[in-house]
mmCIF file of C-alpha atoms in Angstrom:
data_model
loop_
_atom_site.group_PDB
_atom_site.id
_atom_site.type_symbol
_atom_site.label_atom_id
_atom_site.label_comp_id
_atom_site.label_asym_id
_atom_site.label_seq_id
_atom_site.Cartn_x
_atom_site.Cartn_y
_atom_site.Cartn_z
ATOM 1 C CA MET A 1 -0.109 -0.116 -0.136
ATOM 2 C CA SER A 2 1.437 3.416 -0.976
ATOM 3 C CA ARG A 3 2.212 5.960 1.571
ATOM 4 C CA ARG A 4 -0.487 8.568 0.044
ATOM 5 C CA LEU A 5 -3.220 5.649 0.102
ATOM 6 C CA ARG A 6 -2.417 4.808 3.750
ATOM 7 C CA ILE A 7 -2.555 8.642 4.730
ATOM 8 C CA GLY A 8 -5.769 9.052 2.872
ATOM 9 C CA LEU A 9 -7.461 5.851 4.293
ATOM 10 C CA THR A 10 -6.404 7.211 7.915
ATOM 11 C CA LEU A 11 -7.908 10.754 7.118
ATOM 12 C CA LEU A 12 -10.931 9.220 5.711
ATOM 13 C CA ALA A 13 -11.232 7.201 9.140
ATOM 14 C CA GLY A 14 -10.900 10.467 11.098
ATOM 15 C CA ILE A 15 -13.480 12.098 9.217
ATOM 16 C CA LEU A 16 -15.883 9.263 10.124
ATOM 17 C CA LEU A 17 -14.977 9.433 13.704
ATOM 18 C CA LEU A 18 -15.674 13.205 13.518
ATOM 19 C CA VAL A 19 -19.207 12.565 12.033
ATOM 20 C CA LEU A 20 -19.797 10.037 14.842
ATOM 21 C CA ALA A 21 -18.654 12.212 17.432
ATOM 22 C CA LEU A 22 -20.843 15.227 16.105
ATOM 23 C CA ARG A 23 -23.958 13.193 15.542
ATOM 24 C CA GLY A 24 -27.052 14.414 17.307
ATOM 25 C CA VAL A 25 -25.256 17.773 18.142
ATOM 26 C CA ASP A 26 -27.205 21.090 16.969
ATOM 27 C CA ALA A 27 -24.851 23.211 14.627
ATOM 28 C CA GLY A 28 -26.402 26.395 15.949
ATOM 29 C CA GLU A 29 -25.899 25.503 19.791
ATOM 30 C CA LEU A 30 -22.361 24.286 18.898
ATOM 31 C CA ARG A 31 -21.530 27.508 17.248
ATOM 32 C CA GLU A 32 -23.062 29.594 20.179
ATOM 33 C CA SER A 33 -21.087 27.251 22.759
ATOM 34 C CA ILE A 34 -17.851 28.151 20.960
ATOM 35 C CA GLY A 35 -18.450 31.730 21.131
ATOM 36 C CA ARG A 36 -18.730 31.829 24.720
ATOM 37 C CA ALA A 37 -15.313 30.726 25.277
ATOM 38 C CA GLU A 38 -13.189 33.068 27.539
ATOM 39 C CA PRO A 39 -9.803 34.191 25.825
ATOM 40 C CA VAL A 40 -7.966 34.617 29.263
ATOM 41 C CA TRP A 41 -8.435 30.979 30.173
ATOM 42 C CA LEU A 42 -7.590 29.784 26.865
ATOM 43 C CA VAL A 43 -4.302 31.548 27.196
ATOM 44 C CA VAL A 44 -3.855 29.817 30.578
ATOM 45 C CA ALA A 45 -4.746 26.496 29.103
ATOM 46 C CA GLY A 46 -2.366 27.024 26.316
ATOM 47 C CA ALA A 47 0.587 27.719 28.661
ATOM 48 C CA LEU A 48 -0.256 24.731 30.927
ATOM 49 C CA TYR A 49 -0.438 22.362 27.632
ATOM 50 C CA LEU A 50 3.125 23.393 26.631
ATOM 51 C CA SER A 51 4.481 23.474 30.278
ATOM 52 C CA ALA A 52 3.325 19.655 30.502
ATOM 53 C CA TYR A 53 5.635 18.882 27.286
ATOM 54 C CA PHE A 54 8.425 20.887 28.830
ATOM 55 C CA VAL A 55 8.398 18.625 31.774
ATOM 56 C CA ARG A 56 8.383 15.551 29.602
ATOM 57 C CA SER A 57 11.534 16.984 27.776
ATOM 58 C CA LEU A 58 13.112 17.147 31.032
ATOM 59 C CA ARG A 59 12.463 13.452 31.753
ATOM 60 C CA TRP A 60 13.575 12.239 28.279
ATOM 61 C CA ARG A 61 16.849 14.395 28.844
ATOM 62 C CA ALA A 62 17.377 12.785 32.304
ATOM 63 C CA ILE A 63 16.951 9.092 30.602
ATOM 64 C CA LEU A 64 19.343 10.338 27.790
ATOM 65 C CA ARG A 65 22.105 11.588 30.148
ATOM 66 C CA PRO A 66 24.175 8.452 29.984
ATOM 67 C CA VAL A 67 23.860 8.222 26.179
ATOM 68 C CA ALA A 68 24.282 11.743 25.025
ATOM 69 C CA PRO A 69 24.165 14.650 27.260
ATOM 70 C CA VAL A 70 22.103 17.485 25.736
ATOM 71 C CA ARG A 71 21.135 21.044 26.997
ATOM 72 C CA VAL A 72 17.565 21.766 28.121
ATOM 73 C CA SER A 73 16.558 23.622 25.207
ATOM 74 C CA GLU A 74 17.833 20.975 22.813
ATOM 75 C CA GLY A 75 15.900 18.087 24.677
ATOM 76 C CA PHE A 76 12.797 20.471 24.227
ATOM 77 C CA TYR A 77 13.438 21.258 20.694
ATOM 78 C CA MET A 78 13.770 17.585 19.858
ATOM 79 C CA LEU A 79 10.723 16.406 21.795
ATOM 80 C CA MET A 80 8.402 19.216 20.286
ATOM 81 C CA ALA A 81 9.829 18.390 16.730
ATOM 82 C CA GLY A 82 8.953 14.917 17.281
ATOM 83 C CA TYR A 83 5.573 15.573 18.427
ATOM 84 C CA PHE A 84 4.892 17.707 15.584
ATOM 85 C CA ILE A 85 5.885 14.630 13.340
ATOM 86 C CA ASN A 86 3.507 12.368 15.275
ATOM 87 C CA TYR A 87 0.665 14.982 14.734
ATOM 88 C CA VAL A 88 1.149 14.888 10.957
ATOM 89 C CA ILE A 89 2.151 11.268 10.234
ATOM 90 C CA PRO A 90 -0.623 8.613 11.457
ATOM 91 C CA VAL A 91 1.874 6.393 13.021
ATOM 92 C CA ARG A 92 4.433 7.029 15.866
ATOM 93 C CA ALA A 93 6.901 8.299 13.675
ATOM 94 C CA GLY A 94 8.012 11.064 15.693
ATOM 95 C CA GLU A 95 9.502 8.788 18.261
ATOM 96 C CA ILE A 96 11.794 7.540 15.563
ATOM 97 C CA ALA A 97 12.466 11.169 14.627
ATOM 98 C CA LYS A 98 13.905 11.967 17.983
ATOM 99 C CA SER A 99 16.684 9.431 17.293
ATOM 100 C CA PHE A 100 17.271 10.980 13.771
ATOM 101 C CA PHE A 101 17.881 14.275 15.619
ATOM 102 C CA LEU A 102 20.127 12.796 18.103
ATOM 103 C CA LYS A 103 22.268 11.160 15.121
ATOM 104 C CA ARG A 104 22.263 14.283 13.167
ATOM 105 C CA LEU A 105 23.227 16.630 16.193
ATOM 106 C CA ARG A 106 25.153 14.231 18.512
ATOM 107 C CA ALA A 107 26.397 11.489 16.196
ATOM 108 C CA VAL A 108 24.612 8.944 18.341
ATOM 109 C CA PRO A 109 23.688 5.823 16.564
ATOM 110 C CA ILE A 110 19.890 5.367 16.187
ATOM 111 C CA ALA A 111 20.098 1.922 17.915
ATOM 112 C CA ILE A 112 21.776 3.291 21.027
ATOM 113 C CA SER A 113 19.237 6.364 21.519
ATOM 114 C CA LEU A 114 16.150 4.594 20.429
ATOM 115 C CA PRO A 115 15.937 2.581 23.793
ATOM 116 C CA THR A 116 15.688 5.727 25.439
ATOM 117 C CA VAL A 117 12.656 6.581 23.770
ATOM 118 C CA PHE A 118 11.233 3.256 24.442
ATOM 119 C CA VAL A 119 11.792 3.693 28.144
ATOM 120 C CA ASP A 120 10.440 7.224 28.021
ATOM 121 C CA LYS A 121 7.207 6.109 26.509
ATOM 122 C CA LEU A 122 6.988 3.281 28.990
ATOM 123 C CA LEU A 123 7.212 5.731 31.826
ATOM 124 C CA GLU A 124 4.418 7.691 30.038
ATOM 125 C CA LEU A 125 2.298 4.567 30.019
ATOM 126 C CA VAL A 126 2.650 4.081 33.729
ATOM 127 C CA SER A 127 -0.430 6.523 34.220
ATOM 128 C CA ILE A 128 -2.578 3.619 32.810
ATOM 129 C CA LEU A 129 -2.445 2.205 36.359
ATOM 130 C CA LEU A 130 -4.133 5.457 37.614
ATOM 131 C CA VAL A 131 -6.771 5.451 34.856
ATOM 132 C CA VAL A 132 -7.669 1.750 35.952
ATOM 133 C CA ALA A 133 -7.554 2.813 39.650
ATOM 134 C CA LEU A 134 -10.038 5.626 39.085
ATOM 135 C CA ILE A 135 -12.657 3.419 37.320
ATOM 136 C CA PRO A 136 -14.412 2.309 40.485
ATOM 137 C CA ILE A 137 -14.024 5.745 42.349
ATOM 138 C CA LEU A 138 -15.573 7.470 39.471
ATOM 139 C CA SER A 139 -18.316 4.951 38.605
ATOM 140 C CA VAL A 140 -17.049 4.744 34.965
ATOM 141 C CA ARG A 141 -19.581 3.122 32.502
ATOM 142 C CA MET A 142 -17.426 0.418 30.776
ATOM 143 C CA SER A 143 -18.958 0.424 27.316
ATOM 144 C CA ALA A 144 -17.305 -2.149 24.948
ATOM 145 C CA THR A 145 -15.426 0.924 23.079
ATOM 146 C CA LEU A 146 -14.243 2.590 26.134
ATOM 147 C CA GLY A 147 -13.224 -0.864 27.704
ATOM 148 C CA ALA A 148 -11.411 -1.900 24.562
ATOM 149 C CA LEU A 149 -9.530 1.182 24.649
ATOM 150 C CA ILE A 150 -8.342 0.928 28.324
ATOM 151 C CA TYR A 151 -7.369 -2.714 28.245
ATOM 152 C CA THR A 152 -5.559 -2.185 24.739
ATOM 153 C CA VAL A 153 -3.385 0.411 26.435
ATOM 154 C CA LEU A 154 -2.944 -1.738 29.519
ATOM 155 C CA GLY A 155 -1.806 -4.618 27.351
ATOM 156 C CA ILE A 156 0.530 -2.751 25.625
ATOM 157 C CA PHE A 157 2.067 -1.341 28.877
ATOM 158 C CA LEU A 158 2.244 -4.967 30.421
ATOM 159 C CA ALA A 159 3.883 -6.187 27.208
ATOM 160 C CA ALA A 160 6.491 -3.235 26.964
ATOM 161 C CA MET A 161 7.182 -3.779 30.712
ATOM 162 C CA ALA A 162 7.708 -7.508 30.254
ATOM 163 C CA LEU A 163 10.013 -6.878 27.361
ATOM 164 C CA LEU A 164 12.100 -4.416 29.629
ATOM 165 C CA LEU A 165 12.343 -6.829 32.511
ATOM 166 C CA PHE A 166 13.285 -9.788 30.109
ATOM 167 C CA ALA A 167 15.986 -7.614 28.504
ATOM 168 C CA PHE A 168 17.388 -6.871 32.091
ATOM 169 C CA ARG A 169 17.533 -10.600 33.167
ATOM 170 C CA ASN A 170 18.652 -12.153 29.906
ATOM 171 C CA PRO A 171 19.749 -9.647 27.102
ATOM 172 C CA SER A 172 20.857 -12.378 24.830
ATOM 173 C CA GLY A 173 17.642 -14.205 25.250
ATOM 174 C CA ALA A 174 15.588 -11.090 24.586
ATOM 175 C CA SER A 175 17.700 -10.482 21.405
ATOM 176 C CA ARG A 176 16.997 -14.046 20.256
ATOM 177 C CA LEU A 177 13.456 -13.595 20.934
ATOM 178 C CA LEU A 178 12.972 -10.224 18.909
ATOM 179 C CA CYS A 179 15.132 -11.696 16.131
ATOM 180 C CA SER A 180 12.884 -14.835 15.738
ATOM 181 C CA LEU A 181 10.165 -12.458 14.702
ATOM 182 C CA PHE A 182 12.010 -11.442 11.554
ATOM 183 C CA SER A 183 13.544 -14.720 10.731
ATOM 184 C CA TRP A 184 11.573 -14.674 7.473
ATOM 185 C CA LEU A 185 13.368 -11.818 6.044
ATOM 186 C CA PRO A 186 16.175 -12.058 3.227
ATOM 187 C CA ASP A 187 19.391 -12.896 4.951
ATOM 188 C CA ARG A 188 21.144 -9.576 3.963
ATOM 189 C CA VAL A 189 18.191 -7.749 5.581
ATOM 190 C CA TYR A 190 17.849 -10.086 8.671
ATOM 191 C CA GLY A 191 21.873 -9.839 9.517
ATOM 192 C CA ARG A 192 21.567 -5.953 9.568
ATOM 193 C CA LEU A 193 18.369 -6.106 11.481
ATOM 194 C CA SER A 194 19.536 -8.574 14.143
ATOM 195 C CA GLU A 195 22.613 -6.318 14.741
ATOM 196 C CA PHE A 196 20.094 -3.460 15.431
ATOM 197 C CA ILE A 197 18.121 -5.420 17.588
ATOM 198 C CA ASP A 198 21.075 -6.657 19.702
ATOM 199 C CA LEU A 199 22.238 -3.091 20.215
ATOM 200 C CA PHE A 200 18.633 -1.978 21.170
ATOM 201 C CA VAL A 201 18.353 -4.603 23.735
ATOM 202 C CA ARG A 202 21.689 -3.771 25.135
ATOM 203 C CA GLY A 203 20.639 -0.035 25.105
ATOM 204 C CA MET A 204 17.699 -0.706 27.149
ATOM 205 C CA GLY A 205 20.067 -1.072 30.113
ATOM 206 C CA VAL A 206 19.826 2.821 30.413
ATOM 207 C CA ALA A 207 16.564 2.172 32.348
ATOM 208 C CA ARG A 208 18.684 0.222 34.956
ATOM 209 C CA ARG A 209 19.217 3.182 37.091
ATOM 210 C CA GLY A 210 19.308 3.720 41.030
ATOM 211 C CA PRO A 211 16.200 4.078 43.034
ATOM 212 C CA ARG A 212 16.621 7.842 43.459
ATOM 213 C CA THR A 213 16.749 8.310 39.656
ATOM 214 C CA LEU A 214 13.683 6.200 38.991
ATOM 215 C CA TRP A 215 11.464 8.168 41.600
ATOM 216 C CA GLY A 216 12.930 11.282 39.926
ATOM 217 C CA LEU A 217 11.518 10.090 36.695
ATOM 218 C CA LEU A 218 8.087 8.978 38.043
ATOM 219 C CA PHE A 219 7.921 12.277 39.690
ATOM 220 C CA LEU A 220 8.325 14.114 36.491
ATOM 221 C CA THR A 221 5.750 11.818 34.909
ATOM 222 C CA ALA A 222 3.312 12.733 37.673
ATOM 223 C CA VAL A 223 3.835 16.453 36.979
ATOM 224 C CA ALA A 224 3.276 16.126 33.511
ATOM 225 C CA VAL A 225 0.005 14.229 33.847
ATOM 226 C CA LEU A 226 -1.476 16.774 36.571
ATOM 227 C CA LEU A 227 -0.302 19.689 34.056
ATOM 228 C CA ASP A 228 -2.277 17.845 31.318
ATOM 229 C CA ALA A 229 -5.301 17.309 33.371
ATOM 230 C CA LEU A 230 -4.971 21.014 34.631
ATOM 231 C CA TYR A 231 -4.831 22.184 30.940
ATOM 232 C CA PHE A 232 -8.059 20.417 29.975
ATOM 233 C CA PHE A 233 -9.782 21.222 33.253
ATOM 234 C CA THR A 234 -8.991 25.055 32.501
ATOM 235 C CA MET A 235 -10.495 24.546 28.962
ATOM 236 C CA PHE A 236 -13.774 23.187 30.527
ATOM 237 C CA ARG A 237 -13.514 26.449 32.996
ATOM 238 C CA ALA A 238 -13.134 28.648 29.578
ATOM 239 C CA PHE A 239 -16.533 27.367 28.610
ATOM 240 C CA SER A 240 -18.056 27.677 32.208
ATOM 241 C CA VAL A 241 -18.722 23.836 32.262
ATOM 242 C CA ASP A 242 -18.687 22.353 35.544
ATOM 243 C CA VAL A 243 -16.902 19.068 35.757
ATOM 244 C CA GLY A 244 -14.572 17.470 38.627
ATOM 245 C CA PHE A 245 -10.883 17.645 38.305
ATOM 246 C CA PHE A 246 -10.543 13.879 39.008
ATOM 247 C CA ARG A 247 -12.909 13.227 36.281
ATOM 248 C CA VAL A 248 -10.872 15.408 33.883
ATOM 249 C CA LEU A 249 -7.652 13.529 35.258
ATOM 250 C CA PHE A 250 -9.097 10.242 34.198
ATOM 251 C CA GLY A 251 -10.473 11.310 30.770
ATOM 252 C CA TYR A 252 -7.568 13.434 29.574
ATOM 253 C CA THR A 253 -4.864 10.980 30.826
ATOM 254 C CA LEU A 254 -6.770 8.088 28.973
ATOM 255 C CA LEU A 255 -6.928 10.310 25.755
ATOM 256 C CA THR A 256 -3.241 10.929 26.067
ATOM 257 C CA LEU A 257 -2.395 7.379 26.667
ATOM 258 C CA SER A 258 -4.385 6.400 23.628
ATOM 259 C CA TYR A 259 -1.977 8.331 21.475
ATOM 260 C CA ILE A 260 0.161 5.022 21.572
ATOM 261 C CA LEU A 261 -2.075 3.718 19.011
ATOM 262 C CA PRO A 262 -2.033 4.959 15.320
ATOM 263 C CA THR A 263 -4.224 8.048 14.831
ATOM 264 C CA PRO A 264 -5.480 9.968 11.954
ATOM 265 C CA PRO A 265 -3.246 12.934 10.556
ATOM 266 C CA ALA A 266 -3.564 15.729 13.156
ATOM 267 C CA GLN A 267 -5.727 13.588 15.269
ATOM 268 C CA ILE A 268 -8.836 14.694 13.183
ATOM 269 C CA GLY A 269 -11.892 13.011 14.653
ATOM 270 C CA TYR A 270 -9.962 10.910 16.924
ATOM 271 C CA ASN A 271 -9.953 13.496 20.058
ATOM 272 C CA GLU A 272 -13.616 14.170 19.469
ATOM 273 C CA PHE A 273 -14.769 10.761 19.398
ATOM 274 C CA VAL A 274 -12.633 9.530 22.580
ATOM 275 C CA ILE A 275 -13.485 12.687 24.659
ATOM 276 C CA GLY A 276 -17.140 12.482 23.632
ATOM 277 C CA LEU A 277 -17.201 8.681 24.562
ATOM 278 C CA ILE A 278 -15.616 9.490 27.856
ATOM 279 C CA PHE A 279 -17.275 13.058 29.080
ATOM 280 C CA ALA A 280 -20.712 12.524 27.309
ATOM 281 C CA GLY A 281 -21.079 8.783 28.123
ATOM 282 C CA GLY A 282 -18.474 6.970 30.063
ATOM 283 C CA LEU A 283 -18.720 8.879 33.382
ATOM 284 C CA ALA A 284 -21.707 8.002 35.113
ATOM 285 C CA ALA A 285 -21.924 10.817 37.314
ATOM 286 C CA THR A 286 -21.098 13.438 34.746
ATOM 287 C CA SER A 287 -24.428 15.002 33.033
ATOM 288 C CA ILE A 288 -22.459 17.260 30.416
ATOM 289 C CA PRO A 289 -24.453 17.901 27.349
ATOM 290 C CA ARG A 290 -22.752 16.431 24.235
ATOM 291 C CA GLY A 291 -23.022 19.703 22.523
ATOM 292 C CA GLU A 292 -20.830 21.628 25.230
ATOM 293 C CA VAL A 293 -18.382 18.689 25.285
ATOM 294 C CA MET A 294 -17.850 19.091 21.557
ATOM 295 C CA ALA A 295 -17.438 22.728 21.796
ATOM 296 C CA VAL A 296 -14.737 22.298 24.250
ATOM 297 C CA VAL A 297 -12.813 19.518 22.447
ATOM 298 C CA LEU A 298 -13.201 21.410 19.156
ATOM 299 C CA VAL A 299 -11.523 24.698 20.559
ATOM 300 C CA ALA A 300 -8.954 22.655 22.522
ATOM 301 C CA HIS A 301 -8.030 20.628 19.415
ATOM 302 C CA ALA A 302 -7.597 23.742 17.348
ATOM 303 C CA LEU A 303 -5.602 25.235 20.177
ATOM 304 C CA THR A 304 -3.340 22.432 20.601
ATOM 305 C CA GLY A 305 -2.681 22.063 16.874
ATOM 306 C CA VAL A 306 -1.780 25.655 16.526
ATOM 307 C CA ILE A 307 0.905 25.204 19.509
ATOM 308 C CA ILE A 308 2.249 21.934 18.186
ATOM 309 C CA ALA A 309 2.727 23.289 14.687
ATOM 310 C CA ALA A 310 4.171 26.810 15.650
ATOM 311 C CA VAL A 311 6.525 25.255 18.465
ATOM 312 C CA GLY A 312 7.298 22.185 16.190
ATOM 313 C CA LEU A 313 8.412 24.259 13.301
ATOM 314 C CA VAL A 314 10.452 26.619 15.441
ATOM 315 C CA SER A 315 12.072 23.758 16.952
ATOM 316 C CA PHE A 316 13.233 22.313 13.582
ATOM 317 C CA SER A 317 14.658 25.947 12.798
ATOM 318 C CA ALA A 318 16.491 26.042 16.075
ATOM 319 C CA MET A 319 17.920 22.724 15.355
ATOM 320 C CA GLY A 320 18.997 23.851 11.876
ATOM 321 C CA ILE A 321 16.976 20.603 10.359
ATOM 322 C CA LYS A 322 14.635 20.819 7.451
ATOM 323 C CA VAL A 323 11.248 19.319 7.950
ATOM 324 C CA SER A 324 11.378 17.810 4.593
ATOM 325 C CA GLU A 325 14.499 15.953 5.261
ATOM 326 C CA ILE A 326 13.145 14.211 8.375
ATOM 327 C CA PHE A 327 9.788 13.412 6.792
ATOM 328 C CA LYS A 328 11.670 11.308 4.302
ATOM 329 C CA ARG A 329 13.646 9.660 6.463
ATOM 330 C CA VAL A 330 10.743 8.562 8.776
ATOM 331 C CA SER A 331 8.499 7.730 6.170
#
């Protein structure tokens, strides 16, 4: 399947999700709700949103320190440029792009730096435990779709954790296991890939840090998750919609965790569908009209899209790397 066809199909899927999310919402009421947004709160929300990503860049920088020490600004630029790639290409290509940035700026082999990205995403997925813990507390309605989303993310987290622990205890065994998945490839390709996998598994030893370092990384993860929740809580405040903070914490954390899955370009329709699923149906004690939820998420989607695009492009410029070059490499 060609790249254009693949992107076209994912975009079509996003439009379908958007139609499903807006089904039954009155267009006039939606426009009226959007018009009530208070600009001051939107500015505060944007600052909180960007602050959460800055904290994540500090976490990745701490993981990266044994491999390639980078300045605070460099870590932030690489992270935001990677998120910009993720936002445009409907796979997690931005994670690989961060390793390309390190190879270009610090001459660090991709197989050496990619494990730091893996560990960083694994720390991000730790918050799925918070989501699961909040289900009985918030009386969440476990529809088939919502349950599938939660348990898919939980399954990915547990599988990634198992791989990490196996790589710690038996690096050679983990290498053989991963290589066996690609044994059907031609010998020349398989030979190069097996070398890459061996370096990757050995590189995952970067996560074997002291308890103090691990607690510091978990602390930064908790701060980022709280800033995320405060951002979306502030978005509801901008529309004078009354919703409890812990419900926002549950809903928005689940949304960000679900980004581990492929999403449509610019997450079109995806954000609206998932947020609608959670706040207009999943939380039993929440009685927010669907139109108000859609007004919040549509404006939030536009706001974050502008922030990611603007900061991402500035980050590429600051690193002296062309966007087109990275797009070709990760594609």
